[in-house]
Structures are given as C-alpha cells and as structure tokens.
Coordinates of C-alpha atoms in Angstrom, one line a residue:
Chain E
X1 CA 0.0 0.0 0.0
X2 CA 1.1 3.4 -0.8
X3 CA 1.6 6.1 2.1
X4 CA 3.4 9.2 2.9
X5 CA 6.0 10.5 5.4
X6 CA 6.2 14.3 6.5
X7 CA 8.5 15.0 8.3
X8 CA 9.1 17.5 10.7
X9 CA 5.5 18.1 12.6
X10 CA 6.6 22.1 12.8
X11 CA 8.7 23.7 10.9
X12 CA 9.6 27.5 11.7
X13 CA 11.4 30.1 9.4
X14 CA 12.1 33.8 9.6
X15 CA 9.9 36.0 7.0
X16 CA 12.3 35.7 3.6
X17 CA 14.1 32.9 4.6
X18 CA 14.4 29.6 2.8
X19 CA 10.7 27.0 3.2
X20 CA 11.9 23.4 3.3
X21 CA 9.0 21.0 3.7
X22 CA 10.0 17.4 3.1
X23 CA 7.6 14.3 2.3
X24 CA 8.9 11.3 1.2
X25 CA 6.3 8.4 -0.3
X26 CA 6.0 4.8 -0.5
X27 CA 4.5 3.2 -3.4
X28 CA 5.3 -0.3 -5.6
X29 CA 4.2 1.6 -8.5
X30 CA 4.6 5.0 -10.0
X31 CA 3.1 7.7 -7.9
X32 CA 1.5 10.7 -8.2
X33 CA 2.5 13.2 -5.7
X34 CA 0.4 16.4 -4.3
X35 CA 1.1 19.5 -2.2
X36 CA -2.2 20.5 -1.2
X37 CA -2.3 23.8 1.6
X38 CA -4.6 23.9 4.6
X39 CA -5.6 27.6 6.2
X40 CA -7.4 27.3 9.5
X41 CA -10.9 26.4 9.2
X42 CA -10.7 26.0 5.5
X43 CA -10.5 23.3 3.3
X44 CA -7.5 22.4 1.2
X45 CA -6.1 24.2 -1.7
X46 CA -3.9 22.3 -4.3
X47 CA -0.4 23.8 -4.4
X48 CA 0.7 21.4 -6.9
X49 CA 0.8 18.2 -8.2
X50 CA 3.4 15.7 -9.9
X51 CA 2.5 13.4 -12.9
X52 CA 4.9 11.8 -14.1
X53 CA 5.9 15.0 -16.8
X54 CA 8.5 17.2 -15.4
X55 CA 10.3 16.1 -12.1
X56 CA 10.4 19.8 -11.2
X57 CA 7.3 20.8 -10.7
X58 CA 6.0 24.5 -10.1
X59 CA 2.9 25.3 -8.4
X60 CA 1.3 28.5 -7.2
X61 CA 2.3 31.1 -4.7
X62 CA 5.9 30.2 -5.7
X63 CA 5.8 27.3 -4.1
X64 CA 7.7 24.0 -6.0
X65 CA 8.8 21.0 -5.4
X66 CA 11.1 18.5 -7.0
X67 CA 10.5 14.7 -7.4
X68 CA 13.5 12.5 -6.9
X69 CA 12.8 8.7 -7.5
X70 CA 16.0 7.4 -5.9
X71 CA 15.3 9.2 -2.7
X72 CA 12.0 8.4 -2.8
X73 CA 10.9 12.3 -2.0
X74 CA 9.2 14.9 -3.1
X75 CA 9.9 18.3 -1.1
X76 CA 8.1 21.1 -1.2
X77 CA 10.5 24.6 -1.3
X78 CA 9.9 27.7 -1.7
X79 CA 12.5 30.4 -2.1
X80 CA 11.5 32.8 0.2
X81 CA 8.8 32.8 3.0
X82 CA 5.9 35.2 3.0
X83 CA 3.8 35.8 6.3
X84 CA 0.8 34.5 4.2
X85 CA 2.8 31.4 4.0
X86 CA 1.7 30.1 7.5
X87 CA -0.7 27.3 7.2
X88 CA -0.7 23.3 7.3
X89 CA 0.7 21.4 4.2
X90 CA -0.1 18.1 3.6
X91 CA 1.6 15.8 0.9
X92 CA -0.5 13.3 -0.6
X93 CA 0.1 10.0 -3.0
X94 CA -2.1 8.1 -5.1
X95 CA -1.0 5.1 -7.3
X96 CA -4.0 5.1 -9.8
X97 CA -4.1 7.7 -12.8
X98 CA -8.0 8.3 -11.5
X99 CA -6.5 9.7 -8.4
X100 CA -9.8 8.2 -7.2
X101 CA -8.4 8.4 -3.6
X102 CA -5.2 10.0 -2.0
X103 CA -3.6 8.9 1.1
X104 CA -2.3 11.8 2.9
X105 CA 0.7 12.4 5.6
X106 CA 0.3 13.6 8.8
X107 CA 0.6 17.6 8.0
X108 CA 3.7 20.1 8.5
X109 CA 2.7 23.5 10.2
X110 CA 4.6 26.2 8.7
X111 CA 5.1 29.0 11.3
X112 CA 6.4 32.6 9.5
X113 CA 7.9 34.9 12.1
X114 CA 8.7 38.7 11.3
Chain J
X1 CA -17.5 28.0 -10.5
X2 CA -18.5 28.7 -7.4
X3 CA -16.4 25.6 -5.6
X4 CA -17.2 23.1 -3.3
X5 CA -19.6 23.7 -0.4
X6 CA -20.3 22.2 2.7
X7 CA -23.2 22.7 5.0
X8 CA -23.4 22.9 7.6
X9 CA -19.7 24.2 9.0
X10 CA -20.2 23.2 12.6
X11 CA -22.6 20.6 13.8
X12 CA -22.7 20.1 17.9
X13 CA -24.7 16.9 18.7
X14 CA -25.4 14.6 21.6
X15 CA -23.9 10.8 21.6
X16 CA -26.5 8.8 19.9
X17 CA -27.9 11.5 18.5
X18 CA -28.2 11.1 13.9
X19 CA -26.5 13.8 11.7
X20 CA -26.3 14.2 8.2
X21 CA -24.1 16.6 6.6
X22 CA -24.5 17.7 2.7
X23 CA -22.2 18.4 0.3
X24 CA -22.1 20.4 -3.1
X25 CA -19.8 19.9 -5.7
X26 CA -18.9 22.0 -8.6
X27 CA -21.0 21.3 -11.2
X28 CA -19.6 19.9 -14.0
X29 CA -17.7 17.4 -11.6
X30 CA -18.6 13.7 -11.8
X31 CA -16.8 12.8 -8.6
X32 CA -17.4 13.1 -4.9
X33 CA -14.9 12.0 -2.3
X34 CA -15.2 12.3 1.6
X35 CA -12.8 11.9 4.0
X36 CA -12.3 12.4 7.3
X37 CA -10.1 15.0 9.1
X38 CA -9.3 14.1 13.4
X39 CA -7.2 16.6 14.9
X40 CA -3.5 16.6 14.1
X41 CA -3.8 14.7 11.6
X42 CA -4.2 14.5 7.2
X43 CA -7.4 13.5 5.9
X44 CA -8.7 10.0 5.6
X45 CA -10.6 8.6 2.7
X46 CA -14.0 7.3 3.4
X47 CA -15.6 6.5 0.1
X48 CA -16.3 8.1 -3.3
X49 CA -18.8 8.3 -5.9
X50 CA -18.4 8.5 -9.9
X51 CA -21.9 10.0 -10.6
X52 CA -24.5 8.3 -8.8
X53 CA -22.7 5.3 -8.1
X54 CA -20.4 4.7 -4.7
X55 CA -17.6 2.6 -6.4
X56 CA -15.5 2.3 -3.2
X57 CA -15.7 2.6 0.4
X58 CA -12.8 2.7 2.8
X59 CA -13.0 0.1 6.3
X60 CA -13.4 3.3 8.4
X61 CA -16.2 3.6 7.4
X62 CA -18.3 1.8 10.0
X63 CA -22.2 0.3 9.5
X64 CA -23.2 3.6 11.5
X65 CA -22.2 6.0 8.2
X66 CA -24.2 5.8 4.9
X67 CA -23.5 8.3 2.3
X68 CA -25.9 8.9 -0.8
X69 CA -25.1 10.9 -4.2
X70 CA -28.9 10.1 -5.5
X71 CA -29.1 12.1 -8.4
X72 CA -25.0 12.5 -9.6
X73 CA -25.3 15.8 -8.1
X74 CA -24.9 16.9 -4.5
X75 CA -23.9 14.3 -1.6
X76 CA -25.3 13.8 2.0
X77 CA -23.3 11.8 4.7
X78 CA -25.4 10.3 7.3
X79 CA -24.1 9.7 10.6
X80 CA -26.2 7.2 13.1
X81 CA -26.1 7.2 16.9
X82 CA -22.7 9.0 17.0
X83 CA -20.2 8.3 19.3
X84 CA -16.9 10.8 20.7
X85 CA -15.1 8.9 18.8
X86 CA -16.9 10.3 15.2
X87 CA -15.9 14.1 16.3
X88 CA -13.6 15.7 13.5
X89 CA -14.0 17.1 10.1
X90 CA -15.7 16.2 7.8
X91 CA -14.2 17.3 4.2
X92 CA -15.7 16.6 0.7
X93 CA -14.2 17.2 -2.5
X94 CA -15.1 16.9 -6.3
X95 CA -13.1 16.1 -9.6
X96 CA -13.5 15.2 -13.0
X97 CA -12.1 11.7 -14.0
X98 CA -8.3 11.7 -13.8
X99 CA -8.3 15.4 -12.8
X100 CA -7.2 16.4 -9.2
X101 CA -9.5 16.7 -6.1
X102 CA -11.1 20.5 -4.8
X103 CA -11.9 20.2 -1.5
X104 CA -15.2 22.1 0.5
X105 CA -14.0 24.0 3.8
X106 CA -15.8 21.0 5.5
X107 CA -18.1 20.2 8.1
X108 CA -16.4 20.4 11.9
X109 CA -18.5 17.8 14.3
X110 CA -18.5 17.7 18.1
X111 CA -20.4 15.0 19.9
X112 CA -20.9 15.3 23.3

C-alpha cells in the first residue's frame, strides 16, 4: 500500500528565509504526488501536483517541489517565505491515474515569524 | 465555479444523536470523495462516488455512516447514533475523471 511521510511536525522560518518542507512516499508503482495547503478552518487548496511529466514541478504562490525517485521524496521549497505562508501542508500520494483516492501524511505546520 | 460547499460548517450533537451533513460539488464534476479530518492529523478517505454510483468505500467507514449521491449531483453523509469517537471534520471534495481533487471548507462535528 502506498503512504506518505512528512516530516518534521513544525517547521519555523524567519519571514524571507528559505521553506523546506519534506515528504517522502512509498509506493510499488509509479506515484502521483500532491502538495495541497490547509488555512485554518478552511479546506484544502492544491499547491501542486506531480504526474509523471517534469520532475520539477511548479505550483502556485511560488511554491515547487522536486520529485526524486532514488530518494523516494518529493519536497516542497519555496525560495523565500511570505507571512501569508503560514498554514498546514499536507503531501499526498495516489497510485492510480484516476487519483480516485489520496492517502495523505500527517501535516507540517509552517510558522512565518517577522 | 463557485467551488465546493459544505453545509453545515459546525454541527454540535449529543452521543446517539443522527447527523447528516451535505455536500455540493462543482458542477460539471462527476466525482465526490469524503474523508475524514481528526485533529492533528491529514485526511482520511472514506468512500467516493463517480456519478451516482459509490464505487468504493474505505474500512473506516463503519455500518453507522451511509453516504448517498442520489441524483449524480450533491452528496449527503449520514451519521447514526454517534459516538466521541466520530468528532472531527468532515471534508468533501469533487473532480472530473483523472483530474485532481477541490476540497469544501468541510463540516467540523462535536459529539458530546
């Protein structure tokens, strides 16, 4: 069966610095891989998603993330952090090219300080 | 497109008590997925529809839930005698086939 890791429960960075968020999947087949962005009380938002195209993959708010086979990862980065930023991100697999259901990690809570 | 939507947001209920919670997706979508959302925690997948039809349901969901998508369009969840153990949200989103999911700002439930 397919599942993802986050890790890092909470992850802080200083306004402008560097966002690092790592998830890495495991899957006997190909995957398809998703960022998706949680605000509080809201539903998720798709940051972006990898299908098998490009292994760089860009997604919006200038967030991207790159998918690495041999590592088995797909990190999300974005160059510099924005106090908008600060929200729950969840990385998400599914093995089926419906993407009829998506098996989500646990959640990384971005914290932005000023 | 007005996205998915939810109602209601918050649902505060007694154990035992019966709730159903609907969901609307965008329009042209043929799919409906819920999951399920406990504190702490990424969403679980409960079941999904392709029009009308539920084509898979996941073990969490217990003989207590039903969900219905009678006419292809919106969905309802159904929720018998509830227990602590049910409180958490609720989440529904919509796709076409082989395109990704849109979540609703989901359903929060407290049972009591």
């Amino acid at each position: 069966a397919q599942s993802v890791t986050q890790l890092g429960s909470h992850v802080s960075v200083s306004e402008g610095a560097l966002v690092l968020l790592r998830c890495n999947y495991s899957s006997s087949v190909p995957p398809y891989l998703f960022w998706y962005v949680q605000y509080p009380n809201q539903g998720l938002q798709l940051l972006l998603k990898y299908t098998s195209a490009a292994t760089l993959v860009k997604g919006i708010n200038g967030f991207e993330a790159e998918f690495k086979k041999s590592e088995t990862s797909f990190h999300l980065t974005k160059p510099s952090a924005h106090m908008s930023d600060a929200a729950e991100y969840f990385c998400a697999v599914s093995v089926d090219t419906g993407f009829q259901k998506l098996v989500f990690g646990t959640g990384t809570r971005l914290l932005v300080s000023p | 497109d007005t996205g998915v939507s939810q109602d209601p947001r918050h649902k505060i209920t007694k154990r035992g008590q019966n709730v159903t919670f609907r969901c609307d997706p965008i329009s042209e979508h043929n799919r409906l997925y819920w999951y399920r959302q406990t504190l702490g925690q990424g969403p679980e997948f409960l079941t999904y529809f392709q029009n009308e039809a539920q084509l898979e349901k996941s073990r969490l969901l217990s003989d207590r839930f039903s969900a219905e998508r009678p006419k292809g369009s919106f969905s309802t969840l159904e929720i018998q005698r509830t227990e602590q153990g049910d409180s958490a949200m609720y989440l529904c989103a919509s796709s076409l086939v082989g395109s990704e999911q849109y979540f609703g700002p989901g359903t929060r439930l407290t049972v009591t």
